[in-house]
């Protein structure tokens, strides 16, 4: 038996859906963020898997950029969370409903 | 010469602008002369164009002068163009001719009016609009003129708008006209959708070449019939014309006799190719509307007492003739009668205006009479007009009306019968008008009912005051009696006392010694007592006298009251038996005898005795003479004797495209018809003389049934318009409110409902949004991966 | 053989960490699970000869991102256990499961149902093969660096810009108007 890229991709898919489910289910904003990180990591796994399967370096560069952008996203996202939670320390994601139509 | 066509409407339009700018400064009478000069210029231009047209060969008598493009909207292009052809020039000739005469007349009639220049402003604008209507080469330009004359009619009817009734009359005219305008607009739309152009040239070509289906042609005919009904005052839209008499008389003459009301008939004649294509029943409808209108209006004219209202209903009746002629295809007789009617009706109106002016603004014919002595020119011209309208040969009206009757006999004897009865009634009521106005006793000086009432009212008031005074006197007398009687017991008491005194004194004297000192005193006392008695008795007598006096006074007062009451009763009886002013008069109806209370009659009566009706100035009588001349000779336009004398018929041929009805009556039949018409007119005139001059029958016998008949027709029309008509309108309104509005409002309501339901999707919860995102991504993935999987 | 075992263990760690993130009530515990996931991913990277990426993964993700998470959790005191048992939004859990399941199915379906050969991907979408940068035998960091500074130089500079913006944005977002410093009333209270 050999570890083909299909295994990686399946793992990536499962991890991605786990992250999606967690994003929709958890109410703590920080945990929601962590679920986003899960999804990003799942994508990274699949990128690297394709990179090694297709013998193409582009996958790894993509991962690099995803990493950078994820980091930037975390910075901005957490500052937003901090700004929000400063006013309402015990708030969950459900309490920010200003966008209600 | 033909190039001068644009001058015809340009002159009065220039007049309008000039008077607008400097009219107030020109003042009276220069503004009037300016207006008249402009109309005269227009008339000269018309004559010039007429001769230009005559110079052309007959098939070439069709000239369009385009000034500029008015509405360049692609396929719908409308020019300001003038169509000069025999029909329009014939109309222009009498419009400008009669118009000039009426402008001249107005200078005299409106003398002293504070809005003198405004009157000529409106008159010139009206003339310009009417000429645009007639000369326009397309339906839109005609409609511009159509609306213009409607607006000017409103302005001129309400000229003396400070009186509320005049303003209402103007509004009524405008609104009723508007109903017709709606038909005109729809007809124009229909023409455009069927033929693709609204120029008369294209309409005629389209109609003759078969571009119009019978249904479309019928639709256009009916819609234009609606338009003409409003403008030319046919049933059921004639109600504005009698009210329009609220305007100054020249307005009535120009607008409501000679010009505006003929524009409906002109429109129908202009569109004769379309009429020719439509269903026969629609043409019969036109004819019968005209016939019925003529009859009902003539019936109503018989009972009118206002000199102008008679002429107003007469106009409606004659317009009914025109409609009937158009309906049966007798276009040439219609035009002939239109021209002669313009002459004699304008003459009659101007004459009535002269009469009104002469009798100091009195318009009720029952208060006129015997005016021919004081206003000979007016009377003479009016009589000529009367003979013309009554259909007495050789005056113009006979020839034209007879033509129409002959054609009517040829098409449908029932129509002829109605027309004959109308002619009979026309002769009757016009004779009545002439007799009541110009002949007989001068009833102008008679007291009016309200004046007699005022006189009696004064006297009765005085008698009532007397009764009141007598009553007060009675009360006072009663009081005096009571007072006097109250005095009596006192006096009687005094007498008793004095008598007792006397008794005592006498006894004392008798008892005393004559030699004692006291004896003298007692004797003196006795004397005093005796005197006292006589005094008391005097006093009693006086008091009794006073009582008698008071009772006498009471009796006098009582008598006075009875006298006053009987006087008042006598006055009441006298008033009940007072000379009444009859509501139906003849030429010789006696005046109410007011000699007994002449001094009590109010100021208006006394002022009238001082005034003498007089003839009008030359500015008013000259047009009368001119028009009467035309009324005499206009019959020569289309004499029926030989074909060569049919000038008008030959002249109008190019405009009629051989659509007119061809007469199949033989020469003998025509002579018989003419004889019957003359006989009918003679009978009517004789009957009117019998009733109103000789007094052989009471006027009420004729007038009341006529009124009842006319009112019944009116009621029938009202019930149709009110009943099914109103139901129709209500139905349309319901449809609009429920169906159309619901559809129109339903769309936003649906959107709003959907939006509010969709709103619940926007819960504000980030996680729900996330869910939607994920699901959306999934959907996107499905789309993208479909090609792979499948 | 070794690969399979390593893969299996890493996969187990990754999935276990993932499950921990989504189900643990205490956010600090969830963060720790996340670290486990990151480490597992790093192992997978090494397994596929992407050493540099594994390094960066550990340093940046596990070392910086999660630490940042923990800082914020502790700073704001949001480390109270969340009530995971209830779900206020009606139907969210089932729908979420369905949505996530849908994604999973799609990806797996796309993975297993597509045709053979390498004609998926860009060929299916655009009909053209993507440009390929073949991997050489040298160290991947060198290759990566070369690729980064030549072919992806624009993206590289853009990410630099992005990071700057992110930093500035973060400062602006959490700045106290009036220039006060970020004050936490009772630092000790966040530690239960």
mmCIF file of C-alpha atoms in Angstrom, chain C:
data_model
loop_
_atom_site.group_PDB
_atom_site.id
_atom_site.type_symbol
_atom_site.label_atom_id
_atom_site.label_comp_id
_atom_site.label_asym_id
_atom_site.label_seq_id
_atom_site.Cartn_x
_atom_site.Cartn_y
_atom_site.Cartn_z
ATOM 1 C CA UNK C 1 5.187 1.144 4.905
ATOM 2 C CA UNK C 2 6.552 3.744 7.222
ATOM 3 C CA UNK C 3 4.767 6.341 5.257
ATOM 4 C CA UNK C 4 1.465 4.729 5.850
ATOM 5 C CA UNK C 5 2.005 4.519 9.568
ATOM 6 C CA UNK C 6 3.234 8.070 9.808
ATOM 7 C CA UNK C 7 0.352 9.197 7.721
ATOM 8 C CA UNK C 8 -2.136 7.319 9.820
ATOM 9 C CA UNK C 9 -0.829 8.713 13.059
ATOM 10 C CA UNK C 10 -0.688 12.242 11.678
ATOM 11 C CA UNK C 11 -4.160 11.945 10.270
ATOM 12 C CA UNK C 12 -5.421 10.756 13.604
ATOM 13 C CA UNK C 13 -3.796 13.676 15.359
ATOM 14 C CA UNK C 14 -5.150 16.113 12.824
ATOM 15 C CA UNK C 15 -8.686 14.816 12.967
ATOM 16 C CA UNK C 16 -8.578 14.484 16.697
ATOM 17 C CA UNK C 17 -7.431 18.057 16.980
ATOM 18 C CA UNK C 18 -10.119 19.163 14.599
ATOM 19 C CA UNK C 19 -12.797 17.406 16.550
ATOM 20 C CA UNK C 20 -11.427 18.961 19.694
ATOM 21 C CA UNK C 21 -11.633 22.428 18.226
ATOM 22 C CA UNK C 22 -15.204 22.062 17.254
ATOM 23 C CA UNK C 23 -16.468 20.301 20.300
ATOM 24 C CA UNK C 24 -14.451 21.392 23.335
ATOM 25 C CA UNK C 25 -16.310 23.882 25.449
ATOM 26 C CA UNK C 26 -13.395 25.742 26.890
ATOM 27 C CA UNK C 27 -11.745 27.896 24.248
ATOM 28 C CA UNK C 28 -8.327 27.397 25.754
ATOM 29 C CA UNK C 29 -8.761 23.673 25.294
ATOM 30 C CA UNK C 30 -9.873 24.320 21.740
ATOM 31 C CA UNK C 31 -6.745 26.340 21.111
ATOM 32 C CA UNK C 32 -4.621 23.526 22.391
ATOM 33 C CA UNK C 33 -6.372 21.097 20.081
ATOM 34 C CA UNK C 34 -5.625 23.466 17.283
ATOM 35 C CA UNK C 35 -1.961 23.258 18.098
ATOM 36 C CA UNK C 36 -2.178 19.509 17.824
ATOM 37 C CA UNK C 37 -3.757 19.857 14.392
ATOM 38 C CA UNK C 38 -1.023 22.182 13.279
ATOM 39 C CA UNK C 39 1.660 19.794 14.350
ATOM 40 C CA UNK C 40 -0.011 16.986 12.524
ATOM 41 C CA UNK C 41 -0.144 19.071 9.353
ATOM 42 C CA UNK C 42 3.529 19.884 9.751
ATOM 43 C CA UNK C 43 4.339 16.188 9.920
ATOM 44 C CA UNK C 44 2.369 15.647 6.750
ATOM 45 C CA UNK C 45 4.322 18.391 5.058
ATOM 46 C CA UNK C 46 7.582 16.737 6.000
ATOM 47 C CA UNK C 47 6.239 13.465 4.706
ATOM 48 C CA UNK C 48 5.790 15.145 1.320
ATOM 49 C CA UNK C 49 9.277 16.615 1.245
ATOM 50 C CA UNK C 50 8.028 20.141 1.890
ATOM 51 C CA UNK C 51 10.416 20.794 4.735
ATOM 52 C CA UNK C 52 10.435 24.524 4.574
ATOM 53 C CA UNK C 53 6.722 24.661 4.675
ATOM 54 C CA UNK C 54 6.611 22.416 7.673
ATOM 55 C CA UNK C 55 8.987 24.774 9.391
ATOM 56 C CA UNK C 56 6.969 27.790 8.529
ATOM 57 C CA UNK C 57 3.806 25.965 9.567
ATOM 58 C CA UNK C 58 5.079 25.331 13.022
ATOM 59 C CA UNK C 59 6.680 28.718 13.473
ATOM 60 C CA UNK C 60 3.886 30.833 12.109
ATOM 61 C CA UNK C 61 0.763 28.846 12.852
ATOM 62 C CA UNK C 62 1.510 26.988 16.014
ATOM 63 C CA UNK C 63 3.965 29.483 17.265
ATOM 64 C CA UNK C 64 2.401 32.799 16.410
ATOM 65 C CA UNK C 65 -1.219 32.436 15.464
ATOM 66 C CA UNK C 66 -2.274 30.179 18.285
ATOM 67 C CA UNK C 67 -0.246 32.152 20.770
ATOM 68 C CA UNK C 68 -2.035 35.229 19.567
ATOM 69 C CA UNK C 69 -5.323 33.429 20.054
ATOM 70 C CA UNK C 70 -4.371 32.538 23.578
ATOM 71 C CA UNK C 71 -3.281 36.065 24.325
ATOM 72 C CA UNK C 72 -6.644 37.428 23.227
ATOM 73 C CA UNK C 73 -8.562 34.747 25.076
ATOM 74 C CA UNK C 74 -6.766 35.535 28.262
ATOM 75 C CA UNK C 75 -6.805 39.253 27.760
ATOM 76 C CA UNK C 76 -10.502 39.520 27.200
ATOM 77 C CA UNK C 77 -11.483 36.909 29.660
ATOM 78 C CA UNK C 78 -13.561 34.966 27.210
ATOM 79 C CA UNK C 79 -12.272 31.731 28.448
ATOM 80 C CA UNK C 80 -15.526 30.812 30.117
ATOM 81 C CA UNK C 81 -16.842 27.601 28.908
ATOM 82 C CA UNK C 82 -19.357 28.007 26.160
ATOM 83 C CA UNK C 83 -22.656 26.317 26.413
ATOM 84 C CA UNK C 84 -22.330 23.938 23.529
ATOM 85 C CA UNK C 85 -25.351 21.857 24.252
ATOM 86 C CA UNK C 86 -27.996 24.302 23.186
ATOM 87 C CA UNK C 87 -28.454 25.953 19.845
ATOM 88 C CA UNK C 88 -30.455 29.184 19.804
ATOM 89 C CA UNK C 89 -30.852 29.425 16.079
ATOM 90 C CA UNK C 90 -33.508 27.055 14.917
ATOM 91 C CA UNK C 91 -32.273 24.345 12.621
ATOM 92 C CA UNK C 92 -28.718 25.565 12.563
ATOM 93 C CA UNK C 93 -27.099 22.289 13.684
ATOM 94 C CA UNK C 94 -28.813 19.996 11.228
ATOM 95 C CA UNK C 95 -28.389 22.456 8.423
ATOM 96 C CA UNK C 96 -24.782 22.989 9.326
ATOM 97 C CA UNK C 97 -24.207 19.256 9.281
ATOM 98 C CA UNK C 98 -25.958 19.050 5.965
ATOM 99 C CA UNK C 99 -23.927 21.886 4.517
ATOM 100 C CA UNK C 100 -20.654 20.514 5.709
ATOM 101 C CA UNK C 101 -21.648 17.073 4.562
ATOM 102 C CA UNK C 102 -22.523 18.484 1.176
ATOM 103 C CA UNK C 103 -19.084 19.994 0.807
ATOM 104 C CA UNK C 104 -17.515 16.738 1.833
ATOM 105 C CA UNK C 105 -19.561 14.760 -0.589
ATOM 106 C CA UNK C 106 -18.815 17.130 -3.389
ATOM 107 C CA UNK C 107 -15.130 17.066 -2.887
ATOM 108 C CA UNK C 108 -15.043 13.313 -2.479
ATOM 109 C CA UNK C 109 -17.307 12.929 -5.429
ATOM 110 C CA UNK C 110 -15.149 15.177 -7.509
ATOM 111 C CA UNK C 111 -12.186 13.237 -6.347
ATOM 112 C CA UNK C 112 -13.420 9.772 -7.096
ATOM 113 C CA UNK C 113 -15.815 10.274 -9.918
ATOM 114 C CA UNK C 114 -13.654 12.304 -12.193
ATOM 115 C CA UNK C 115 -12.041 10.714 -15.156
ATOM 116 C CA UNK C 116 -8.533 9.353 -15.229
ATOM 117 C CA UNK C 117 -5.483 11.204 -16.159
ATOM 118 C CA UNK C 118 -4.417 14.648 -15.413
ATOM 119 C CA UNK C 119 -7.025 16.370 -17.441
ATOM 120 C CA UNK C 120 -8.932 17.730 -14.512
ATOM 121 C CA UNK C 121 -8.384 21.080 -12.999
ATOM 122 C CA UNK C 122 -7.472 23.822 -15.316
ATOM 123 C CA UNK C 123 -8.105 21.784 -18.422
ATOM 124 C CA UNK C 124 -11.654 21.096 -17.344
ATOM 125 C CA UNK C 125 -12.233 24.719 -16.600
ATOM 126 C CA UNK C 126 -10.230 26.593 -19.140
ATOM 127 C CA UNK C 127 -9.138 23.985 -21.592
ATOM 128 C CA UNK C 128 -5.505 24.765 -21.130
ATOM 129 C CA UNK C 129 -2.782 23.238 -19.103
ATOM 130 C CA UNK C 130 -1.390 25.346 -16.351
ATOM 131 C CA UNK C 131 2.210 26.327 -16.413
ATOM 132 C CA UNK C 132 4.224 23.872 -14.387
ATOM 133 C CA UNK C 133 7.219 24.571 -12.308
ATOM 134 C CA UNK C 134 8.801 21.199 -11.940
ATOM 135 C CA UNK C 135 10.447 20.360 -8.705
ATOM 136 C CA UNK C 136 14.174 19.721 -8.842
ATOM 137 C CA UNK C 137 16.353 17.788 -6.596
ATOM 138 C CA UNK C 138 17.739 20.726 -4.727
ATOM 139 C CA UNK C 139 16.404 21.848 -1.393
ATOM 140 C CA UNK C 140 12.912 23.019 -1.651
ATOM 141 C CA UNK C 141 13.665 26.210 0.194
ATOM 142 C CA UNK C 142 15.961 27.240 -2.556
ATOM 143 C CA UNK C 143 13.419 26.391 -5.173
ATOM 144 C CA UNK C 144 10.757 28.095 -3.280
ATOM 145 C CA UNK C 145 12.830 31.207 -2.871
ATOM 146 C CA UNK C 146 13.621 31.303 -6.522
ATOM 147 C CA UNK C 147 10.011 30.823 -7.458
ATOM 148 C CA UNK C 148 8.922 33.435 -4.998
ATOM 149 C CA UNK C 149 11.306 36.100 -6.119
ATOM 150 C CA UNK C 150 10.914 35.593 -9.804
ATOM 151 C CA UNK C 151 7.594 34.257 -10.873
ATOM 152 C CA UNK C 152 5.562 35.410 -7.909
ATOM 153 C CA UNK C 153 7.352 38.616 -7.139
ATOM 154 C CA UNK C 154 4.222 40.693 -7.507
ATOM 155 C CA UNK C 155 2.249 38.540 -5.155
ATOM 156 C CA UNK C 156 5.139 38.610 -2.759
ATOM 157 C CA UNK C 157 5.269 42.356 -2.634
ATOM 158 C CA UNK C 158 1.497 42.442 -2.362
ATOM 159 C CA UNK C 159 1.598 40.241 0.665
ATOM 160 C CA UNK C 160 4.128 42.580 2.184
ATOM 161 C CA UNK C 161 1.700 45.404 1.638
ATOM 162 C CA UNK C 162 -1.066 43.285 3.022
ATOM 163 C CA UNK C 163 0.805 42.641 6.203
ATOM 164 C CA UNK C 164 1.504 46.315 6.642
ATOM 165 C CA UNK C 165 -2.124 47.146 6.167
ATOM 166 C CA UNK C 166 -3.145 44.436 8.557
ATOM 167 C CA UNK C 167 -0.833 45.804 11.189
ATOM 168 C CA UNK C 168 -2.030 49.347 10.769
ATOM 169 C CA UNK C 169 -5.612 48.171 10.764
ATOM 170 C CA UNK C 170 -5.133 46.233 13.929
ATOM 171 C CA UNK C 171 -3.695 49.238 15.682
ATOM 172 C CA UNK C 172 -6.510 51.457 14.531
ATOM 173 C CA UNK C 173 -9.196 48.990 15.454
ATOM 174 C CA UNK C 174 -8.169 48.488 19.008
ATOM 175 C CA UNK C 175 -6.933 51.938 19.712
ATOM 176 C CA UNK C 176 -8.632 53.728 22.578
ATOM 177 C CA UNK C 177 -9.838 57.188 21.581
ATOM 178 C CA UNK C 178 -8.292 59.659 23.922
ATOM 179 C CA UNK C 179 -5.053 57.875 23.930
ATOM 180 C CA UNK C 180 -5.590 55.745 26.920
ATOM 181 C CA UNK C 181 -3.733 52.527 27.065
ATOM 182 C CA UNK C 182 -5.529 49.312 26.925
ATOM 183 C CA UNK C 183 -6.602 48.699 30.407
ATOM 184 C CA UNK C 184 -7.730 45.505 31.830
ATOM 185 C CA UNK C 185 -9.298 45.961 35.192
ATOM 186 C CA UNK C 186 -8.221 42.859 36.882
ATOM 187 C CA UNK C 187 -5.647 40.744 35.097
ATOM 188 C CA UNK C 188 -5.879 38.154 37.716
ATOM 189 C CA UNK C 189 -9.551 37.617 37.254
ATOM 190 C CA UNK C 190 -9.061 36.056 33.842
ATOM 191 C CA UNK C 191 -7.312 33.104 35.484
ATOM 192 C CA UNK C 192 -9.856 30.946 37.161
#
